[in-house]
Amino acid sequence: SQQGEEDPQALSIQEGENATMNCSYKTSINNLQWYRQNSGRGLVHLILIRSNEREKHSGRLRVTLDTSKKSSSLLITASRAADTASYFCATQSGNNDMRFGAGTRLTVKP
Amino acid sequence: NAGVMQNPRHLVRRRGQEARLRCSPMKGHSHVYWYRQLPEEGLKFMVYLQKENIIDESGMPKERFSAEFPKEGPSILRIQQVVRGDSAAYFCASSPPRQGANVLTFGAGSRLTVL
């Protein structure tokens, strides 16, 4: 069964704007990760946040995790056309398996 | 240090034939994951393997699908008697042999088309 559910399913913004994507999950986790996928390609890891962390930054990315609400958000600041891609959250549980959500398709218009 | 290598990149099969997809993990990685993706959809978990062991195959259809990760050689995802509904992109990912926060490295995928 799948774990994460992202929303929105699709997001279209102008270059320079911020993009926020959300992810909800159902079971307890060890960590939550965000990945990016360009059309037709494999996924690329962006950032990992552990279950005992609340916020993490990496460049223009900011991730939050609320384990009480079983939700996470990914914020991309000052978006660029090159950020256009699908973004997936993935949850990792005790046995190391990794489950992905359906993704958010982000379009950044130049 | 090559990344995760999947082959073939594209595979065309007729209904009833067998499809074999191969995945060579990154050097030093002993965990392999297989996922299936339909166009414009997310990744559906299929199976998680370590060397010579299937850890979790809860996402694998009960019939026609099998996976292995032998002591030597690549991981193989095998689909017997393919049907049109098996047409999809199949992604393999690998991670290193440690517990806890494992980051997955993905291959470029194998795209199966069943005629």
XYZ file of N, CA and C in Angstrom:
675
model
N 0.856 -1.180 0.000
C 0.000 0.000 0.000
C 0.894 1.232 0.000
N 0.395 2.334 -0.580
C 1.155 3.555 -0.618
C 0.994 4.262 0.711
N 1.867 5.219 0.940
C 1.895 5.866 2.243
C 1.577 7.349 2.124
N 2.451 8.098 1.476
C 2.270 9.536 1.446
C 1.221 9.963 0.443
N 0.587 11.060 0.758
C -0.340 11.680 -0.182
C 0.022 13.151 -0.277
N 0.388 13.574 -1.481
C 0.776 14.966 -1.639
C -0.411 15.797 -2.102
N -0.363 17.061 -1.722
C -1.304 18.005 -2.314
C -0.600 19.353 -2.437
N -0.893 20.159 -3.422
C -1.862 19.813 -4.459
C -1.297 18.779 -5.432
N -2.149 18.259 -6.281
C -1.674 17.334 -7.302
C -0.883 18.076 -8.362
N -1.278 19.306 -8.627
C -0.577 20.122 -9.619
C -0.535 21.557 -9.118
N 0.559 22.231 -9.418
C 0.772 23.599 -8.963
C 1.480 24.361 -10.067
N 0.932 25.533 -10.425
C 1.539 26.351 -11.471
C 1.795 27.740 -10.913
N 3.047 28.191 -10.989
C 3.406 29.491 -10.429
C 4.322 30.233 -11.398
N 4.554 31.500 -11.117
C 5.472 32.303 -11.916
C 6.876 32.227 -11.304
N 7.851 32.357 -12.145
C 9.236 32.386 -11.684
C 9.391 33.463 -10.609
N 10.130 33.126 -9.572
C 10.341 34.071 -8.479
C 9.394 33.868 -7.307
N 8.263 33.238 -7.564
C 7.313 32.968 -6.484
C 7.779 31.762 -5.672
N 7.171 31.599 -4.508
C 7.456 30.424 -3.679
C 6.453 29.313 -3.987
N 6.894 28.085 -3.878
C 6.022 26.935 -4.098
C 5.965 26.109 -2.822
N 4.765 25.789 -2.382
C 4.594 24.964 -1.185
C 3.810 23.707 -1.543
N 4.378 22.574 -1.169
C 3.726 21.290 -1.395
C 3.597 20.582 -0.050
N 2.506 19.873 0.106
C 2.236 19.198 1.370
C 2.158 17.692 1.189
N 2.439 16.996 2.267
C 2.418 15.536 2.245
C 1.816 15.042 3.549
N 0.880 14.123 3.456
C 0.335 13.503 4.661
C 0.597 12.004 4.594
N 0.738 11.393 5.756
C 0.998 9.961 5.807
C 0.212 9.341 6.945
N 0.248 8.024 7.028
C -0.689 7.362 7.944
C -0.037 6.623 9.098
N 1.134 6.063 8.875
C 1.726 5.240 9.938
C 2.936 5.928 10.548
N 3.500 5.340 11.588
C 4.690 5.930 12.207
C 5.888 5.757 11.282
N 6.797 6.701 11.344
C 7.922 6.708 10.426
C 9.236 6.940 11.164
N 10.339 6.554 10.522
C 11.679 6.910 11.006
C 12.127 8.236 10.411
N 11.793 8.426 9.157
C 12.151 9.666 8.495
C 11.242 9.883 7.292
N 11.262 11.098 6.791
C 10.499 11.448 5.602
C 11.456 12.126 4.637
N 11.329 11.772 3.378
C 12.247 12.308 2.369
C 11.447 12.911 1.216
N 12.045 13.879 0.574
C 11.464 14.463 -0.636
C 12.386 14.185 -1.807
N 11.751 13.812 -2.925
C 12.471 13.521 -4.150
C 11.864 14.335 -5.282
N 12.668 14.510 -6.300
C 12.228 15.237 -7.478
C 12.369 14.324 -8.686
N 11.438 14.439 -9.635
C 11.522 13.661 -10.856
C 11.244 14.562 -12.050
N 12.226 14.653 -12.923
C 11.996 15.314 -14.199
C 11.325 14.308 -15.134
N 10.574 14.815 -16.071
C 9.761 13.978 -16.941
C 10.594 12.875 -17.582
N 10.146 11.636 -17.385
C 10.804 10.516 -18.030
C 12.104 10.066 -17.383
N 12.445 10.642 -16.252
C 13.718 10.298 -15.614
C 13.490 9.591 -14.268
N 14.581 9.116 -13.678
C 14.505 8.560 -12.335
C 14.404 9.660 -11.300
N 14.097 9.276 -10.077
C 13.954 10.254 -9.001
C 15.307 10.635 -8.426
N 15.381 11.855 -7.950
C 16.601 12.368 -7.341
C 16.270 12.836 -5.936
N 17.072 12.398 -4.974
C 16.845 12.767 -3.586
C 17.129 14.249 -3.358
N 16.232 14.906 -2.623
C 16.413 16.326 -2.313
C 16.810 16.551 -0.864
N 16.029 16.006 0.051
C 16.239 16.328 1.459
C 15.577 15.270 2.330
N 16.167 15.018 3.491
C 15.646 14.042 4.445
C 15.435 14.726 5.778
N 14.321 14.433 6.423
C 14.061 14.951 7.760
C 13.690 13.775 8.665
N 14.359 13.687 9.806
C 14.125 12.575 10.713
C 12.890 12.840 11.563
N 12.372 11.790 12.146
C 11.115 11.921 12.889
C 11.252 12.802 14.127
N 12.478 13.000 14.615
C 12.663 13.862 15.793
C 13.048 15.297 15.410
N 13.004 15.605 14.129
C 13.295 16.952 13.659
C 12.005 17.633 13.236
N 11.989 18.944 13.316
C 10.768 19.681 12.959
C 10.943 20.494 11.688
N 12.181 20.906 11.423
C 12.417 21.738 10.251
C 13.837 21.514 9.760
N 13.984 21.617 8.430
C 15.308 21.456 7.865
C 15.418 22.324 6.614
N 16.627 22.844 6.369
C 16.844 23.707 5.217
C 17.960 23.128 4.360
N 17.832 23.348 3.051
C 18.912 23.011 2.142
C 18.796 23.947 0.947
N 19.669 24.955 0.901
C 19.595 25.928 -0.182
C 18.250 26.624 -0.208
N 17.532 26.527 -1.313
C 16.218 27.170 -1.435
C 15.079 26.268 -0.947
N 15.434 25.133 -0.382
C 14.421 24.198 0.105
C 14.269 24.311 1.609
N 13.006 24.259 2.034
C 12.722 24.207 3.466
C 11.669 23.126 3.678
N 11.960 22.200 4.568
C 11.041 21.110 4.862
C 10.629 21.198 6.319
N 9.352 20.987 6.574
C 8.855 20.887 7.945
C 8.217 19.523 8.133
N 8.203 19.077 9.372
C 7.588 17.801 9.717
C 6.802 17.956 11.002
N 5.555 17.561 10.959
C 4.702 17.571 12.148
C 4.218 16.140 12.372
N 4.874 15.431 13.271
C 4.539 14.024 13.476
C 3.194 13.856 14.178
N 2.749 14.881 14.916
C 1.443 14.770 15.576
C 0.318 14.809 14.545
N 0.545 15.533 13.466
C -0.452 15.609 12.391
C -0.101 14.674 11.235
N 1.018 14.003 11.352
C 1.485 13.113 10.289
C 1.500 13.862 8.952
N 2.198 14.971 8.940
C 2.255 15.772 7.714
C 3.600 16.457 7.579
N 3.934 16.788 6.341
C 5.180 17.481 6.029
C 4.898 18.484 4.921
N 5.732 19.497 4.854
C 5.611 20.435 3.747
C 6.988 20.698 3.166
N 7.008 20.940 1.865
C 8.224 21.320 1.152
C 7.992 22.701 0.553
N 8.859 23.613 0.909
C 8.797 24.976 0.383
C 10.005 25.206 -0.510
N 9.752 25.639 -1.723
C 10.830 26.052 -2.628
C 10.716 27.558 -2.775
N 11.730 28.263 -2.349
C 11.680 29.721 -2.420
C 12.283 30.211 -3.734
N 11.830 31.394 -4.154
C 12.370 32.052 -5.352
C 12.486 31.063 -6.498
N 11.366 30.474 -6.878
C 11.377 29.384 -7.855
C 11.929 29.831 -9.211
N 12.456 28.843 -9.913
C 13.027 29.055 -11.245
C 12.345 28.111 -12.221
N 12.418 28.437 -13.495
C 11.820 27.556 -14.506
C 12.396 26.144 -14.417
N 13.670 26.056 -14.038
C 14.324 24.745 -13.928
C 13.797 23.910 -12.767
N 12.998 24.507 -11.893
C 12.386 23.741 -10.796
C 11.175 22.951 -11.277
N 10.750 23.181 -12.501
C 9.610 22.446 -13.058
C 9.905 20.951 -13.041
N 9.066 20.201 -12.338
C 9.278 18.761 -12.154
C 8.127 18.228 -11.301
N 8.144 16.938 -11.057
C 7.229 16.338 -10.080
C 7.983 16.116 -8.785
N 7.320 16.371 -7.685
C 7.940 16.255 -6.367
C 7.173 15.217 -5.555
N 7.929 14.287 -4.968
C 7.329 13.186 -4.224
C 7.855 13.174 -2.797
N 6.960 12.904 -1.864
C 7.424 12.616 -0.517
C 7.474 11.102 -0.354
N 8.370 10.663 0.497
C 8.526 9.234 0.753
C 8.756 9.030 2.238
N 8.120 8.024 2.785
C 8.283 7.741 4.207
C 9.038 6.436 4.386
N 9.914 6.432 5.368
C 10.701 5.236 5.663
C 10.373 4.775 7.072
N 10.057 3.485 7.172
C 9.664 2.924 8.457
C 10.776 2.062 9.026
N 10.479 1.350 10.102
C 11.497 0.616 10.831
C 12.229 -0.449 10.038
N 11.565 -1.061 9.079
C 12.230 -2.117 8.315
C 12.920 -1.581 7.066
N 13.064 -0.272 6.981
C 13.801 0.397 5.904
C 13.065 0.487 4.580
N 11.865 -0.078 4.487
C 11.227 0.061 3.179
C 10.715 1.486 3.011
N 10.554 1.912 1.793
C 10.271 3.296 1.444
C 9.020 3.344 0.578
N 8.049 4.167 1.010
C 6.800 4.265 0.262
C 6.616 5.702 -0.210
N 6.181 5.838 -1.456
C 6.034 7.148 -2.079
C 4.563 7.515 -2.250
N 4.324 8.830 -2.324
C 2.999 9.326 -2.640
C 2.842 9.512 -4.135
N 1.709 10.102 -4.512
C 1.376 10.271 -5.932
C 2.076 11.479 -6.550
N 2.612 12.369 -5.730
C 3.401 13.471 -6.255
C 2.638 14.743 -6.524
N 3.382 15.841 -6.561
C 2.852 17.145 -6.967
C 3.605 17.560 -8.220
N 2.870 17.878 -9.273
C 3.507 18.334 -10.516
C 3.602 19.844 -10.479
N 4.816 20.333 -10.391
C 5.066 21.776 -10.305
C 5.481 22.316 -11.667
N 4.822 23.382 -12.080
C 5.200 24.094 -13.302
C 5.556 25.511 -12.915
N 6.775 25.917 -13.258
C 7.223 27.280 -13.000
C 7.344 27.989 -14.340
N 6.533 29.013 -14.514
C 6.495 29.727 -15.795
C 7.524 30.855 -15.794
N 8.300 30.941 -16.861
C 9.328 31.996 -16.917
C 8.701 33.379 -17.118
N 32.430 6.001 -10.216
C 31.469 5.223 -9.440
C 30.118 5.336 -10.118
N 29.790 4.333 -10.927
C 28.554 4.380 -11.692
C 27.376 4.376 -10.737
N 26.275 4.995 -11.196
C 25.065 4.992 -10.409
C 24.333 3.684 -10.563
N 23.034 3.713 -10.308
C 22.211 2.522 -10.462
C 21.956 2.312 -11.950
N 22.293 1.138 -12.422
C 22.165 0.861 -13.848
C 20.998 -0.080 -14.087
N 20.089 0.353 -14.940
C 18.962 -0.498 -15.291
C 19.019 -0.811 -16.783
N 18.701 -2.031 -17.105
C 18.577 -2.383 -18.519
C 17.585 -3.513 -18.688
N 16.916 -3.550 -19.828
C 17.027 -2.556 -20.886
C 16.294 -1.265 -20.525
N 16.592 -0.194 -21.201
C 15.871 1.053 -20.963
C 14.467 0.989 -21.545
N 14.353 0.302 -22.653
C 13.045 0.128 -23.298
C 12.908 -1.335 -23.702
N 11.741 -1.886 -23.450
C 11.495 -3.287 -23.778
C 10.091 -3.398 -24.336
N 9.989 -4.039 -25.477
C 8.677 -4.271 -26.095
C 8.424 -5.764 -26.101
N 7.279 -6.156 -25.602
C 6.907 -7.561 -25.565
C 5.469 -7.713 -26.073
N 5.191 -8.882 -26.628
C 3.819 -9.216 -27.006
C 3.155 -9.925 -25.847
N 1.850 -9.844 -25.805
C 1.104 -10.505 -24.738
C 1.498 -11.978 -24.647
N 1.724 -12.436 -23.418
C 2.080 -13.829 -23.198
C 3.578 -14.085 -23.115
N 4.381 -13.120 -23.545
C 5.835 -13.293 -23.450
C 6.326 -12.957 -22.045
N 7.606 -13.161 -21.825
C 8.222 -12.863 -20.537
C 9.066 -11.595 -20.648
N 9.058 -10.829 -19.584
C 9.909 -9.638 -19.506
C 10.864 -9.792 -18.338
N 12.138 -9.520 -18.590
C 13.143 -9.548 -17.528
C 13.816 -8.188 -17.466
N 13.725 -7.568 -16.314
C 14.324 -6.256 -16.114
C 15.465 -6.408 -15.113
N 16.597 -5.790 -15.438
C 17.774 -5.964 -14.598
C 18.177 -4.651 -13.936
N 18.730 -4.785 -12.758
C 19.145 -3.616 -11.992
C 20.454 -3.914 -11.291
N 21.475 -3.133 -11.597
C 22.750 -3.242 -10.889
C 22.838 -2.073 -9.915
N 22.871 -2.345 -8.614
C 22.893 -1.250 -7.638
C 24.225 -0.520 -7.655
N 24.263 0.599 -6.984
C 25.515 1.339 -6.826
C 26.516 0.467 -6.086
N 27.772 0.701 -6.350
C 28.831 -0.040 -5.667
C 28.698 0.177 -4.168
N 28.718 -0.925 -3.433
C 28.619 -0.840 -1.977
C 27.201 -0.878 -1.448
N 26.206 -0.798 -2.341
C 24.810 -0.870 -1.912
C 24.345 -2.321 -1.929
N 23.648 -2.713 -0.862
C 23.164 -4.091 -0.813
C 21.652 -4.164 -0.666
N 20.988 -2.993 -0.699
C 19.523 -2.969 -0.627
C 18.983 -2.509 -1.972
N 17.989 -3.203 -2.470
C 17.390 -2.855 -3.762
C 15.876 -2.766 -3.622
N 15.316 -1.765 -4.233
C 13.865 -1.542 -4.232
C 13.396 -1.485 -5.685
N 12.246 -2.061 -5.939
C 11.617 -1.945 -7.259
C 10.280 -1.211 -7.110
N 10.051 -0.278 -8.053
C 8.802 0.475 -8.087
C 8.257 0.467 -9.507
N 6.961 0.649 -9.605
C 6.299 0.717 -10.902
C 5.613 2.075 -10.991
N 5.665 2.682 -12.177
C 5.051 3.991 -12.356
C 4.283 4.030 -13.673
N 3.022 4.370 -13.560
C 2.207 4.623 -14.748
C 2.329 6.094 -15.104
N 2.066 6.476 -16.369
C 2.202 7.882 -16.778
C 1.398 8.819 -15.876
N 2.041 9.908 -15.482
C 1.409 10.962 -14.674
C 0.981 10.454 -13.288
N 1.536 9.351 -12.844
C 1.180 8.841 -11.514
C 2.417 8.699 -10.643
N 2.201 8.356 -9.389
C 3.296 8.181 -8.453
C 3.939 6.818 -8.589
N 4.877 6.566 -7.683
C 5.584 5.286 -7.677
C 4.867 4.303 -6.764
N 4.578 3.157 -7.315
C 3.933 2.117 -6.520
C 4.994 1.115 -6.089
N 5.130 0.940 -4.787
C 6.118 0.008 -4.244
C 5.805 -1.408 -4.688
N 6.837 -2.133 -5.093
C 6.639 -3.533 -5.470
C 7.359 -4.462 -4.495
N 8.683 -4.283 -4.379
C 9.438 -5.244 -3.577
C 10.714 -4.597 -3.085
N 11.156 -5.081 -1.907
C 12.394 -4.599 -1.281
C 13.255 -5.816 -1.002
N 14.471 -5.809 -1.499
C 15.343 -6.974 -1.356
C 16.700 -6.567 -0.799
N 17.287 -7.489 -0.062
C 18.698 -7.423 0.252
C 19.352 -8.631 -0.415
N 20.647 -8.678 -0.405
C 21.349 -9.786 -1.074
C 20.763 -11.132 -0.629
N 20.246 -11.873 -1.582
C 19.725 -13.234 -1.377
C 18.495 -13.280 -0.480
N 17.908 -12.144 -0.158
C 16.715 -12.143 0.702
C 15.663 -11.183 0.168
N 14.426 -11.624 0.217
C 13.300 -10.733 -0.045
C 12.802 -10.242 1.307
N 12.893 -8.920 1.512
C 12.513 -8.361 2.810
C 11.017 -8.036 2.845
N 10.508 -7.456 1.771
C 9.103 -7.058 1.726
C 8.634 -7.146 0.284
N 7.723 -8.014 0.011
C 7.174 -8.140 -1.346
C 5.681 -7.869 -1.353
N 5.238 -7.065 -0.404
C 3.806 -6.823 -0.262
C 3.198 -6.088 -1.453
N 4.026 -5.435 -2.268
C 3.501 -4.714 -3.426
C 3.522 -5.514 -4.713
N 4.002 -6.725 -4.634
C 4.104 -7.555 -5.843
C 2.785 -8.283 -6.086
N 2.293 -8.272 -7.326
C 1.129 -9.113 -7.639
C 1.464 -10.562 -7.313
N 0.456 -11.302 -6.877
C 0.700 -12.672 -6.418
C 1.107 -13.597 -7.545
N 0.651 -13.301 -8.741
C 0.953 -14.183 -9.870
C 1.785 -13.436 -10.910
N 2.564 -14.171 -11.620
C 3.339 -13.744 -12.798
C 4.561 -12.893 -12.472
N 4.616 -12.267 -11.301
C 5.729 -11.385 -10.957
C 6.650 -12.067 -9.944
N 7.953 -11.902 -10.153
C 8.912 -12.401 -9.176
C 10.148 -11.515 -9.218
N 10.885 -11.515 -8.130
C 12.101 -10.704 -8.057
C 13.154 -11.471 -7.294
N 14.410 -11.216 -7.662
C 15.514 -11.827 -6.952
C 16.685 -10.871 -6.936
N 17.548 -11.098 -5.961
C 18.781 -10.314 -5.861
C 19.846 -11.305 -5.392
N 20.489 -11.985 -6.350
C 21.434 -13.051 -5.984
C 22.715 -12.499 -5.371
N 23.485 -13.411 -4.807
C 24.749 -13.032 -4.183
C 25.665 -12.349 -5.204
N 25.666 -12.873 -6.418
C 26.449 -12.277 -7.490
C 25.508 -11.844 -8.605
N 25.766 -10.686 -9.178
C 24.964 -10.247 -10.317
C 23.864 -9.292 -9.937
N 23.141 -8.827 -10.961
C 22.129 -7.803 -10.729
C 20.854 -8.354 -10.107
N 20.029 -7.466 -9.647
C 18.671 -7.840 -9.248
C 17.830 -7.982 -10.523
N 16.934 -8.946 -10.506
C 16.084 -9.207 -11.667
C 14.619 -9.098 -11.249
N 13.862 -8.338 -12.019
C 12.388 -8.333 -11.887
C 11.853 -9.074 -13.108
N 11.126 -10.137 -12.842
C 10.656 -11.003 -13.915
C 9.141 -10.958 -13.973
N 8.622 -10.725 -15.170
C 7.172 -10.725 -15.369
C 6.860 -11.782 -16.419
N 6.146 -12.793 -15.999
C 5.786 -13.875 -16.924
C 4.431 -13.583 -17.571
N 4.254 -14.083 -18.785
C 2.975 -13.985 -19.503
C 2.416 -12.573 -19.427
N 3.178 -11.626 -19.926
C 2.803 -10.220 -19.790
C 1.455 -9.927 -20.440
N 0.763 -8.956 -19.838
C -0.506 -8.457 -20.370
C -0.362 -6.956 -20.598
N -1.301 -6.369 -21.330
C -1.185 -4.946 -21.676
C -1.099 -4.082 -20.419
N -1.777 -4.487 -19.373
C -1.774 -3.708 -18.141
C -0.423 -3.663 -17.440
N 0.523 -4.489 -17.900
C 1.875 -4.457 -17.312
C 2.706 -3.332 -17.914
N 2.217 -2.709 -18.968
C 2.954 -1.604 -19.594
C 3.118 -0.476 -18.577
N 4.359 -0.109 -18.325
C 4.654 0.910 -17.316
C 6.163 1.153 -17.317
N 6.574 2.134 -16.509
C 7.997 2.320 -16.238
C 8.311 1.621 -14.923
N 9.370 0.855 -14.908
C 9.780 0.135 -13.701
C 11.107 0.732 -13.246
N 11.080 1.259 -12.031
C 12.273 1.900 -11.487
C 12.891 1.040 -10.388
N 14.191 0.993 -10.418
C 14.958 0.329 -9.378
C 15.711 1.406 -8.603
N 15.855 1.196 -7.304
C 16.652 2.090 -6.472
C 17.491 1.245 -5.530
N 18.617 1.781 -5.115
C 19.454 1.056 -4.166
C 19.852 1.968 -3.022
N 20.237 1.346 -1.908
C 20.699 2.103 -0.750
C 21.769 1.280 -0.043
N 22.586 1.945 0.766
C 23.682 1.229 1.438
C 23.172 0.360 2.583
N 24.028 -0.560 3.036
C 23.628 -1.523 4.070
C 23.714 -0.962 5.470
N 22.889 0.001 5.816
C 22.857 0.461 7.190
C 21.416 0.714 7.592
N 21.173 0.565 8.851
C 19.831 0.806 9.360
C 19.607 2.292 9.518
N 18.367 2.679 9.500
C 18.054 4.072 9.753
C 17.775 4.841 8.481
N 18.308 6.031 8.394
C 17.947 6.951 7.318
C 18.682 6.607 6.037
N 18.076 5.766 5.233
C 18.669 5.395 3.954
C 18.124 6.254 2.835
N 19.005 6.867 2.099
C 18.617 7.642 0.931
C 18.714 6.736 -0.278
N 17.687 6.755 -1.103
C 17.665 5.906 -2.274
C 18.296 6.610 -3.468
N 19.072 5.847 -4.227
C 19.594 6.303 -5.508
C 18.854 5.531 -6.593
N 18.231 6.253 -7.498
C 17.392 5.642 -8.509
C 18.131 5.442 -9.828
N 17.716 4.388 -10.522
C 18.118 4.228 -11.901
C 17.212 5.032 -12.815
N 17.519 5.004 -14.096
C 16.764 5.786 -15.073
C 15.459 5.111 -15.471
N 15.271 3.867 -15.054
C 14.011 3.180 -15.326
C 14.062 2.307 -16.567
N 13.195 1.317 -16.568
C 12.981 0.469 -17.745
C 11.528 0.614 -18.157
N 11.331 0.982 -19.406
C 9.964 1.197 -19.889
C 9.500 -0.010 -20.676
N 8.503 -0.672 -20.123
C 7.957 -1.877 -20.740
C 6.692 -1.524 -21.501
N 6.659 -1.932 -22.763
C 5.461 -1.773 -23.583
C 4.997 -3.156 -24.017
N 3.768 -3.463 -23.699
C 3.198 -4.755 -24.088
C 2.200 -4.523 -25.222
N 2.474 -5.165 -26.347
C 1.613 -4.978 -27.522
C 0.427 -5.931 -27.502
